[in-house]
Structure formats: structure tokens, C-alpha cells
Short mmCIF file of C-alpha atoms in Angstrom, two decimals:
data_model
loop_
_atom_site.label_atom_id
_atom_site.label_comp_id
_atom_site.label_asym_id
_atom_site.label_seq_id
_atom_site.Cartn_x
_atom_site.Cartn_y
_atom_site.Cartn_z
CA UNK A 61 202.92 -227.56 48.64
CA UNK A 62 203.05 -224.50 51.43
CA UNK A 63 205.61 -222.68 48.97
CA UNK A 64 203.81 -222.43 46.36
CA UNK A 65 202.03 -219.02 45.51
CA UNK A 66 198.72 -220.75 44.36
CA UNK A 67 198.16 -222.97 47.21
CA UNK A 68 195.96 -222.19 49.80
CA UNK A 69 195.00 -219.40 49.78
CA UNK A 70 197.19 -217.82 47.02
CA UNK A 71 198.38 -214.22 46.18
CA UNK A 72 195.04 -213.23 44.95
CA UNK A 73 193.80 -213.41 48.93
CA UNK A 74 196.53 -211.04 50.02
CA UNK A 75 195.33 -207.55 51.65
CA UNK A 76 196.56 -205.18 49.22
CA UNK A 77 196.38 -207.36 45.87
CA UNK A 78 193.21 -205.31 44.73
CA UNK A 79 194.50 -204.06 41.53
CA UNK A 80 193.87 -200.60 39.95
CA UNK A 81 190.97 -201.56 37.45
CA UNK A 82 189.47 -203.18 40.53
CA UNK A 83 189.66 -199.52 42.49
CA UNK A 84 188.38 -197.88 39.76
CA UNK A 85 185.47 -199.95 38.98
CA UNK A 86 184.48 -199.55 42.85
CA UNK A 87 184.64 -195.90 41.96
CA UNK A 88 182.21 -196.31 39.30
CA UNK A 89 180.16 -198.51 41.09
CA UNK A 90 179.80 -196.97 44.53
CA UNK A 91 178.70 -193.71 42.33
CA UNK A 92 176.48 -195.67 40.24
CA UNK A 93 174.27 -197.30 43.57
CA UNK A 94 174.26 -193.54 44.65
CA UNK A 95 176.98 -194.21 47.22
CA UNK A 96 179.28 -191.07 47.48
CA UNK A 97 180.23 -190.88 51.17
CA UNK A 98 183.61 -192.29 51.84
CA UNK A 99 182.15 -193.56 55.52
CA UNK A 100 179.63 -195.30 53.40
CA UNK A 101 181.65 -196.51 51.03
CA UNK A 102 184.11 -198.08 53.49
CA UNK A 103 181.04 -199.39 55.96
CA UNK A 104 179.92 -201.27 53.02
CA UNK A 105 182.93 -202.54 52.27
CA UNK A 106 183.13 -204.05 55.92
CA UNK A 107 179.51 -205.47 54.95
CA UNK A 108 180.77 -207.50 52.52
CA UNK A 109 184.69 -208.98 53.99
CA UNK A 110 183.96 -209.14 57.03
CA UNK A 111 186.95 -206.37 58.34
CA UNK A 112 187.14 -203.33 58.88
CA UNK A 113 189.67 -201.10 56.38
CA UNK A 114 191.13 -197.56 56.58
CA UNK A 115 191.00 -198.16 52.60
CA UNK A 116 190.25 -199.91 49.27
CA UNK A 117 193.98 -200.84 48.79
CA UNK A 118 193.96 -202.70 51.46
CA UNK A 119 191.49 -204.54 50.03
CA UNK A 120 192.37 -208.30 48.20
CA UNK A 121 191.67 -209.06 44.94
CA UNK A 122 188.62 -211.57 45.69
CA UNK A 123 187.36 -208.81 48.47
CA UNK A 124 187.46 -206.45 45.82
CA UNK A 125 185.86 -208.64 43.49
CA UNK A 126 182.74 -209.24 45.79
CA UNK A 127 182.23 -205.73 46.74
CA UNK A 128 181.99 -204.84 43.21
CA UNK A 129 179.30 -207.92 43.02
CA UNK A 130 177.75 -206.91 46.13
CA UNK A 131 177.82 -203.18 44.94
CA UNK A 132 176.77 -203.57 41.51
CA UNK A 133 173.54 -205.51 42.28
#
């Protein structure tokens, strides 16, 4: 049903659900792949989802989730 959280596409695809573990492992990760430039960092991040953001908290949960996949390979 439309008012429920969980359907479609649920809280976890909201801009801005990233959560703090999730910011900090993108941290570690960017730095890790030898990725230290913010412009870099957020260029990549557009890679991946598609958009274009000013920054990781505006990220969701699941974009954050495949940056860190795409990042970490």
C-alpha cells in the first residue's frame, strides 16, 4: 500500500538516508583507491547514481551502498 514506508521504493531510497558508518566507510574507501580530491570524490559519486550532489549526505542509503561497491573494487 502507497503509505507504507517499505513499499516502493522505501526510506532506504531517500536522498539523505546515507547513514554515518556509510560516510565514513566512503572516507576510508575513497582514501584507500587513492582518491583524495573532494571534486573527485564527488565526480565519482555522480559515476555511480546517476546525479549530481553538492555532498555525501545527500546521498541514499543504497547510493551509498554502491559507491562503496563501486569504490572498493
Amino acid at each position: 500500500p502507497p503509505d507504507d514506508p517499505w513499499y516502493g521504493d522505501g526510506p532506504e531510497a531517500q536522498p539523505g538516508s546515507v547513514t554515518p558508518e556509510q560516510m565514513t566507510r566512503m572516507v576510508v574507501a575513497f582514501n584507500d583507491a587513492g582518491i583524495k580530491d573532494r571534486g573527485e570524490r564527488l565526480e565519482r559519486v555522480r559515476q555511480v547514481t546517476g546525479r549530481q550532489v553538492e555532498s555525501s549526505k545527500e546521498l541514499s542509503f543504497l547510493e551509498a551502498a554502491r559507491v562503496l561497491k563501486e569504490v572498493g573494487k
